[in-house]
XYZ file of C-alpha atoms in Angstrom:
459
model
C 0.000 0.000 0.000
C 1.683 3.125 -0.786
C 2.284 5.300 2.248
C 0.422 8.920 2.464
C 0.780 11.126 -0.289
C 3.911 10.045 -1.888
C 5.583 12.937 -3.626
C 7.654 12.002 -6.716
C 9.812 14.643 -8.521
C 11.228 13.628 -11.848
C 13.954 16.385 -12.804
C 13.960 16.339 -16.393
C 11.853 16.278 -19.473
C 14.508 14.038 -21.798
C 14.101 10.304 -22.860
C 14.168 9.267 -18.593
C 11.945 11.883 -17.331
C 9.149 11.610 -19.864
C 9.146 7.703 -20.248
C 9.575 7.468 -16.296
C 6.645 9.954 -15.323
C 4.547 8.396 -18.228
C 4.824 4.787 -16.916
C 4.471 5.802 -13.218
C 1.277 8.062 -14.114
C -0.343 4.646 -15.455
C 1.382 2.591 -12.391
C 0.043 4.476 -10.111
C -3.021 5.772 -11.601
C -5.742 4.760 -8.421
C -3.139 6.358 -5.812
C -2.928 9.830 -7.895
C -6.904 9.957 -8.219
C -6.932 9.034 -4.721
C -4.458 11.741 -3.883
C -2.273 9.127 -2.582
C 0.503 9.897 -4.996
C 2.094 13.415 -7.161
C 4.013 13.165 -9.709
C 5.884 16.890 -10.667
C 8.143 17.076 -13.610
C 11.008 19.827 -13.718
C 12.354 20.623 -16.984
C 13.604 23.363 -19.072
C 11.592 22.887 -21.875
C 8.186 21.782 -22.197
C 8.832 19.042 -24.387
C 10.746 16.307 -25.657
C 12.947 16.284 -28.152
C 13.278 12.635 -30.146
C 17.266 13.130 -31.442
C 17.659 11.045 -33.759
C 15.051 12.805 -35.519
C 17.019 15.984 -35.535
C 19.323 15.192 -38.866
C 15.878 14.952 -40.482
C 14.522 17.962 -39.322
C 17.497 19.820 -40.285
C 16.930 18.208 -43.902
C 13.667 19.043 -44.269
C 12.092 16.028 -43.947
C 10.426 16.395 -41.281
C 8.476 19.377 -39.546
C 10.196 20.679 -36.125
C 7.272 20.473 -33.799
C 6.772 16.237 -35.053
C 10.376 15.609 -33.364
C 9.311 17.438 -29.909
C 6.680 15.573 -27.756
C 4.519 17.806 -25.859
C 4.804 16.936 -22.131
C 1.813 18.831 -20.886
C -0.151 16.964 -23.317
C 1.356 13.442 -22.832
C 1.376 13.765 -18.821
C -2.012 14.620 -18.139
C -1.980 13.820 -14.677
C 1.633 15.198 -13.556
C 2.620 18.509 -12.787
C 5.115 19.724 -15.797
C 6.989 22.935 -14.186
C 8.794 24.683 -16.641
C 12.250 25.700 -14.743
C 15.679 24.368 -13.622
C 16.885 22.739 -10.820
C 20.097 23.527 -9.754
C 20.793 22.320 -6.600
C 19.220 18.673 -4.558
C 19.724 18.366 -0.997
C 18.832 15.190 -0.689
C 19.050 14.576 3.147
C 17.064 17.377 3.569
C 14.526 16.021 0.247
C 14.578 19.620 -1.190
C 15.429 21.067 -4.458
C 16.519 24.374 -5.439
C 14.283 25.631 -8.377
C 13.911 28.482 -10.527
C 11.149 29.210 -13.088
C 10.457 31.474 -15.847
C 8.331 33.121 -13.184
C 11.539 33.626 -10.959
C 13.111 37.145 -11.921
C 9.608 38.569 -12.574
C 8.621 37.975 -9.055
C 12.445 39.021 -7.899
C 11.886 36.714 -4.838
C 15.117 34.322 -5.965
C 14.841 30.573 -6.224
C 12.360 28.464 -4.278
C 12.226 25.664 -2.705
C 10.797 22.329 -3.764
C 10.436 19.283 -1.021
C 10.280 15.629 -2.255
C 9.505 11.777 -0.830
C 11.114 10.346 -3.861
C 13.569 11.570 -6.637
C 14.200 10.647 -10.295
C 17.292 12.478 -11.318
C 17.355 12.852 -15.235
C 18.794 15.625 -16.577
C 20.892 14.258 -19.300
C 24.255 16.227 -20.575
C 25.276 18.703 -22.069
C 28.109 19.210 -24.753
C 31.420 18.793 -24.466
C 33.554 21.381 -25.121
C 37.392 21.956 -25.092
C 38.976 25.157 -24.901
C 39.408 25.828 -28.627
C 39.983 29.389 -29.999
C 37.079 30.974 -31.366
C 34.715 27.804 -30.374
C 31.934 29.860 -28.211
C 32.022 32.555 -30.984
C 31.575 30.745 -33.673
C 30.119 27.322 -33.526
C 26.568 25.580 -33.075
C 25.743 22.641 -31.562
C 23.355 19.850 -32.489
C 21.744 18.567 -29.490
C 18.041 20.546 -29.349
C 16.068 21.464 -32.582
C 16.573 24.802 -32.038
C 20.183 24.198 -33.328
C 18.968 21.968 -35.963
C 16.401 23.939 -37.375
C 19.048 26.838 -36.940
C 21.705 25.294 -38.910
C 19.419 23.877 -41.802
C 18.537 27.944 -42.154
C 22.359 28.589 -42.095
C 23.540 26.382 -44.448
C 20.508 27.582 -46.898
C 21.681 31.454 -46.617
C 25.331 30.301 -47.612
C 24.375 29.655 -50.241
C 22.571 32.914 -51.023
C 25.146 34.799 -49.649
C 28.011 32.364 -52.450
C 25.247 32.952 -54.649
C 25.239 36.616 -54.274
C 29.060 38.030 -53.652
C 31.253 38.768 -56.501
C 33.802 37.783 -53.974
C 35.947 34.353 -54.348
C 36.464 34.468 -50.671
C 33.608 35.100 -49.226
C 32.231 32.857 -51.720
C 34.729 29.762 -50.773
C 34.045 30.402 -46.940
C 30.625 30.002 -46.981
C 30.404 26.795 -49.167
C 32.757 25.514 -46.198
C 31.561 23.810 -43.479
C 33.413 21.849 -41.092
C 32.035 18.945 -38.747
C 33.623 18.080 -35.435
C 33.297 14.465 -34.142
C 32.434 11.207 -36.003
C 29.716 9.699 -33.950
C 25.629 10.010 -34.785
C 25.665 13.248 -34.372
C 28.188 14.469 -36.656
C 28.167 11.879 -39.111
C 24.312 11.871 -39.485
C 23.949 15.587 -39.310
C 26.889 16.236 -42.012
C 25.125 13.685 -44.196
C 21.297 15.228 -44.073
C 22.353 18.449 -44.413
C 25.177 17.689 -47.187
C 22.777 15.807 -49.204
C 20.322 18.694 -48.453
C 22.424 20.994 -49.567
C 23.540 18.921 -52.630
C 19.512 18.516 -53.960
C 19.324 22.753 -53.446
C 21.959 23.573 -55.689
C 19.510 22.476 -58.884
C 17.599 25.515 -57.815
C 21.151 27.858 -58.233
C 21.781 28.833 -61.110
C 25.885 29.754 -60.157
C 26.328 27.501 -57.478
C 27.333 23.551 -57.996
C 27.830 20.715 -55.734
C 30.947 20.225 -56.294
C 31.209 24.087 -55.256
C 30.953 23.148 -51.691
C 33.259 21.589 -49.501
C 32.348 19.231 -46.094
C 35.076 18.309 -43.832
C 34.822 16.092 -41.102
C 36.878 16.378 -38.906
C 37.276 13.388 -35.941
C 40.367 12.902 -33.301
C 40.301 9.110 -33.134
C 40.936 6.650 -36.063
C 37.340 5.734 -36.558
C 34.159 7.267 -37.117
C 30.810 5.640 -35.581
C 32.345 2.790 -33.447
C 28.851 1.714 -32.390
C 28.273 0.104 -35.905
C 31.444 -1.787 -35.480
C 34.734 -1.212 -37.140
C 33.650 -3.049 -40.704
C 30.296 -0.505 -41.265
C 32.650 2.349 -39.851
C 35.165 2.100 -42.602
C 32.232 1.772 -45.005
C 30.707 5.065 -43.432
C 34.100 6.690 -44.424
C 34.556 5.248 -48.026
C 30.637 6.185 -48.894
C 31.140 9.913 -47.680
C 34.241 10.643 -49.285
C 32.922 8.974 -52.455
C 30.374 11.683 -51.520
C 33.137 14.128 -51.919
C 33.437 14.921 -48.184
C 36.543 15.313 -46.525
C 36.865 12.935 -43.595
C 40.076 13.455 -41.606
C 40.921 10.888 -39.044
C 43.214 11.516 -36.246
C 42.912 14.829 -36.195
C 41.525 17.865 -33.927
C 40.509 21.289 -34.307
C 42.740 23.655 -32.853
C 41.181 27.392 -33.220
C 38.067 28.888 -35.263
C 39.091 32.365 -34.305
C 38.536 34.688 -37.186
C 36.734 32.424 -39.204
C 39.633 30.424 -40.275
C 38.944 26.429 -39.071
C 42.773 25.609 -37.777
C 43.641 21.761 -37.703
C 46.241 19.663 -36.154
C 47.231 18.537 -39.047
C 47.919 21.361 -40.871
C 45.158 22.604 -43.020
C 43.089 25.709 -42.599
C 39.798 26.837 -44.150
C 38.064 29.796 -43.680
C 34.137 28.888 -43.212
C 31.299 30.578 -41.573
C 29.998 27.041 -40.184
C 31.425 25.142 -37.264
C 29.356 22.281 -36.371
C 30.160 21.122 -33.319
C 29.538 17.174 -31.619
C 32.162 16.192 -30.346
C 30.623 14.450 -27.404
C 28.678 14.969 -23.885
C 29.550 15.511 -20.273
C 27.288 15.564 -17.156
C 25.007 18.035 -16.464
C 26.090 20.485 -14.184
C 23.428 19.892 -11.807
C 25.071 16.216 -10.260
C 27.950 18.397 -9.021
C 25.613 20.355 -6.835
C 23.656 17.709 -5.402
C 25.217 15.330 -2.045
C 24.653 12.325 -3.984
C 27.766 10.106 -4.558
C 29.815 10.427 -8.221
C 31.350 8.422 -10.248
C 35.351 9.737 -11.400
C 33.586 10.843 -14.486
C 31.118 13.015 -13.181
C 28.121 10.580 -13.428
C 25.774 9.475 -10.611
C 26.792 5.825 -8.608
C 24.007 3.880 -9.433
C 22.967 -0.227 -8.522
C 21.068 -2.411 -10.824
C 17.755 -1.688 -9.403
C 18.912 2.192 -10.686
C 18.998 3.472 -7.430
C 21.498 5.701 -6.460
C 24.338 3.564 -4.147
C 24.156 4.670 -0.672
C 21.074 6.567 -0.983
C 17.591 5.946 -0.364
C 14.347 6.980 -1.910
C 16.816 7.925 -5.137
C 17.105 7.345 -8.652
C 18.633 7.690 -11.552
C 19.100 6.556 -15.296
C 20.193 7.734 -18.524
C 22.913 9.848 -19.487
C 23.320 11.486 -15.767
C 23.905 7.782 -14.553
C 26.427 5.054 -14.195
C 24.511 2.021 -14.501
C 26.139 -1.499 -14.300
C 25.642 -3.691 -17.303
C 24.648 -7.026 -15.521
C 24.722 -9.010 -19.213
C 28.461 -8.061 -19.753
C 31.392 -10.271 -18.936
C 33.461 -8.280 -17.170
C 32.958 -6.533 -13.663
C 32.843 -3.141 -13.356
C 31.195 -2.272 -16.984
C 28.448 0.275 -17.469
C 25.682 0.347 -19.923
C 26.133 2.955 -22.594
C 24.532 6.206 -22.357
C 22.614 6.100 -25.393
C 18.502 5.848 -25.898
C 18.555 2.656 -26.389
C 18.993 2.059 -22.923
C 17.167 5.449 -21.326
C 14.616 4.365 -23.106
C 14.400 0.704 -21.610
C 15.953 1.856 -17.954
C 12.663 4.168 -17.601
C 10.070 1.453 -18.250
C 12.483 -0.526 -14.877
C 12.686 2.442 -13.452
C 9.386 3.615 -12.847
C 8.646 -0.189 -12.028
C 11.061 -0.217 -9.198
C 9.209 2.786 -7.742
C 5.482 1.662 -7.868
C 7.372 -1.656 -6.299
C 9.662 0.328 -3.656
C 5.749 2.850 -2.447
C 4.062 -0.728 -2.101
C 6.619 -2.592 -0.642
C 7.468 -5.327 -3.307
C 10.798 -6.460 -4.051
C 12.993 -4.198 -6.714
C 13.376 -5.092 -10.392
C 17.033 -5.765 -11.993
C 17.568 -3.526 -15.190
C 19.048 -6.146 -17.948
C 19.448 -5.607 -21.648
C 21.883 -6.306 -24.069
C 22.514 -4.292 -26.836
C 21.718 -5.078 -30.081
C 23.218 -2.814 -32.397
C 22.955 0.427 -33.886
C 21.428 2.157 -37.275
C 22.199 5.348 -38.929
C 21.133 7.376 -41.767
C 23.888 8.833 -44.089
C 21.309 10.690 -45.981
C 18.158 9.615 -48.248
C 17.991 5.928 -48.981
C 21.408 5.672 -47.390
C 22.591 4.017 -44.010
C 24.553 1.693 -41.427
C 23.677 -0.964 -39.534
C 24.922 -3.288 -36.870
C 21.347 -5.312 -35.453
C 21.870 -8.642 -33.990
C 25.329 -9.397 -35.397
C 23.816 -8.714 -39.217
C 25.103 -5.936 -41.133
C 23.409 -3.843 -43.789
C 24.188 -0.564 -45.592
C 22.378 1.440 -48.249
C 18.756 1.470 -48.721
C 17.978 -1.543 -45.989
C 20.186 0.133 -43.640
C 17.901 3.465 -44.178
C 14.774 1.631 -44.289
C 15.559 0.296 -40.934
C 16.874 3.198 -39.418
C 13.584 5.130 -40.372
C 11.176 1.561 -39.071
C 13.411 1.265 -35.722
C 13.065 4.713 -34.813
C 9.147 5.435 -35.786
C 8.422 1.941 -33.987
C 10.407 4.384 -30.649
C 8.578 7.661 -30.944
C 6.193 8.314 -28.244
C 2.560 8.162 -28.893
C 0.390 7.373 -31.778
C -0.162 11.373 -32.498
C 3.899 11.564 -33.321
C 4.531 8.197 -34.908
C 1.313 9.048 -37.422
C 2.717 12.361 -38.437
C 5.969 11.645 -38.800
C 4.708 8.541 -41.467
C 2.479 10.999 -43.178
C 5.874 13.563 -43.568
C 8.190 10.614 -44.539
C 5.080 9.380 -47.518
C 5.067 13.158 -48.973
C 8.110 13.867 -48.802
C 8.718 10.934 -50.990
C 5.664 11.867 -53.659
C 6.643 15.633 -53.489
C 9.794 17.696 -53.557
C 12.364 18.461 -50.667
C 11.636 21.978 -49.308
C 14.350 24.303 -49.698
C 13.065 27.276 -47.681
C 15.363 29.291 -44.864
C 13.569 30.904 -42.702
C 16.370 32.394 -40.497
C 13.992 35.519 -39.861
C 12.472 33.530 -37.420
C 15.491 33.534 -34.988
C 14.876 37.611 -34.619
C 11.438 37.743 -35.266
C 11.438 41.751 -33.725
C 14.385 42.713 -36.177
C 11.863 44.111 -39.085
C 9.173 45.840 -36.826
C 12.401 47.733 -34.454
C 13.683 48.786 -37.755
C 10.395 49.922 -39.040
C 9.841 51.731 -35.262
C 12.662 53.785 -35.963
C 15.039 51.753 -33.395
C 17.948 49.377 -34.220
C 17.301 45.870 -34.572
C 18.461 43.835 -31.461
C 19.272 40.452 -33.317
C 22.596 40.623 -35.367
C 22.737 38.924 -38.363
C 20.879 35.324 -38.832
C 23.185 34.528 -41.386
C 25.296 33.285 -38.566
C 23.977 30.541 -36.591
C 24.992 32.010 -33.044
C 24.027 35.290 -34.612
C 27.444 36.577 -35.125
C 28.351 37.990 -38.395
């Protein structure tokens, strides 16, 4: 029987915090009506964002708002809060919280108390101290970014289109991808092939115009597909015409100019940048014990180690992989298993409020699957290996079979079946990013947004 008004705060809207709060609000659906049970969500957006739906979005093929779940709408009976949490005291069950409402009502942070806490607030990039870096490049983790570099990449090519000079015209047909895992590859590959279909519609600007470098420190690119579909990855892009430089690191993008270590420079107005997470900030101000990496010590069940009423999954935590061989190995932080840890977790809640014995979290991975671009893909499944149109094919089945509720996984089909009767739309609409600029200039004042030509509106 679950004790008197059990008060569970989820922080974090990601892959954990939506699929953990969704399963508990069915789990525990008679204790909620009963007032038994609260479930309060904490997250700074109010949605989800389905990522491996973002190299699509920044293509084209699909609409922004189909690769964001509404949380409001999906957790009818939770409390979705808007707002950060940036700091858990967890022996005291409070949590420090600010809200959009905060510096309007100039009263500072408040104070939120909890009986049990889900701590999900996934990572953020990781980012080295490169010259230029914060200046100049974008990242590709929200669809903000994505839907902000697709617009980018478009007005490059007006502005190559338009200048009569050779090197502003060679520096924006640049652009230059750091790291080679989904991220990068999959993002270069959209967007290049993107990119690639607009050009029909220029009448002075070719494919072979453009240059795409990615760049990657280690000697392989997308070690989750195995080494075998990596080194295919690498022969199809540069058969592509993309430059894909292994071994190698980006130094500075001060000025424009993209330094590398292993020589070369190219001046470009695009930095993509994905070369890897880190832990959110928020586990370093919490009293909950850390792994050397930053992550949160967690135990099968997902608890955290040495702390009760606690839990954690996803990118934030160290899980143990029970199906490996060796002791001491943790489960990747990847979707595949936030997705699955949620479902346990959430589980091992409803069990811990009613007393029933804890769940173990056990999965083995199966593989991977990426898109390289329409009708072409990787894949690693099961120990089988594909590549081309099957690999693409399964990519797109795998990850529409994984995107929550009927609503998405219905208009996502419907975008994927006219996209393929119709043609790609080649629209920027970088205006949106300073939707004010036109009106202050017509008021008489100077526009407050600098140029949208620039992704982190820098010009």
């Amino acid at each position: 029987m679950v004790k008197e008004r059990a008060r569970i705060l989820v922080v974090g809207g990601g892959y954990v915090g939506m699929y953990t709060a969704l399963r508990l609000q069915r789990k525990l659906k008679r204790e909620i009506g009963r007032g038994e049970a609260e479930i309060t969500v904490v997250t700074p957006d109010p949605y989800m964002t389905y990522q491996p739906f973002l190299p699509e979005a920044a293509a084209g093929a699909i609409s922004p708002r189909h690769v964001v779940v509404p949380l409001r709408r999906v957790l009818p009976h939770c409390r979705v809060v808007v707002g950060e949490v940036t700091a858990v005291d967890h022996a005291k069950r409070t949590a420090t919280l600010t809200t959009l409402a905060t510096d309007e009502e100039g009263t500072g942070p408040r104070q939120l108390t909890y009986d049990e806490l889900v701590l999900a607030p996934g990572s953020i990039s990781r980012t080295l101290p490169v010259p230029g870096l914060a200046d100049h490049a974008i990242g590709f983790k929200s669809v903000e970014e994505a839907i902000g570099l697709r617009n980018h990449v478009i007005e490059q090519m007006d502005i190559a289109s338009s200048t009569r000079d050779p090197a502003i015209r060679d520096a924006a047909l640049t652009f230059v991808f750091v790291g080679g895992g989904f991220a990068g590859v999959e993002a270069l590959a959209e967007l290049e092939d993107m990119a690639r279909y607009t050009t029909r519609y220029y009448h002075n600007v070719k494919a072979e115009d453009m240059k795409w470098i990615l760049v990657e420190a280690s000697d392989r690119i997308l070690p989750e597909v195995g080494a075998d579909m990596g080194r295919y990855t690498v022969s199809e892009l540069r058969r592509r015409n993309i430059d894909v430089r292994l071994n190698t690191r980006l130094e500075s993008c001060a000025d424009r100019v993209a330094v590398l270590s292993d020589g070369a420079r190219f001046p470009t107005r695009t930095v993509v940048w994905t070369a890897g997470v880190k832990p959110h900030p928020l586990l370093a101000a919490t009293d909950l014990p850390l792994t050397e990496r930053g992550r949160l010590k967690c135990t099968p069940e997902l608890t955290i180690d040495g702390a009760t009423h606690a839990w954690a999954a996803g990118d934030a935590a160290a899980v143990p992989d029970v199906t490996a061989g060796e002791p001491g190995t943790e489960t990747a932080p990847n979707a595949q298993h936030a997705v699955r840890q949620a479902k346990v977790l959430a589980d091992n809640i409803a069990h811990s409020l009613r007393g029933e014995p804890l769940e173990t979290y056990a999965h083995k991975y199966v593989g991977s699957v990426a898109s390289l671009g329409l009708h072409k893909g990787v894949a690693h499944v099961y120990g089988r290996k594909l590549k081309g149109y099957p690999a693409w094919f399964m990519h797109r089945a795998y990850h529409l079979s994984r995107v929550p509720t009927f609503n998405r996984k219905a208009r996502v089909l419907a975008e994927w079946i006219l996209s393929g009767l119709f043609k790609r739309e080649i629209v920027s609409l970088g205006s949106l990013e300073h939707p004010r600029a036109e009106f202050e200039l017509a008021a008489g004042g100077k526009p407050s947004g600098e140029s949208s030509s620039d992704p982190k509106g820098s010009s």
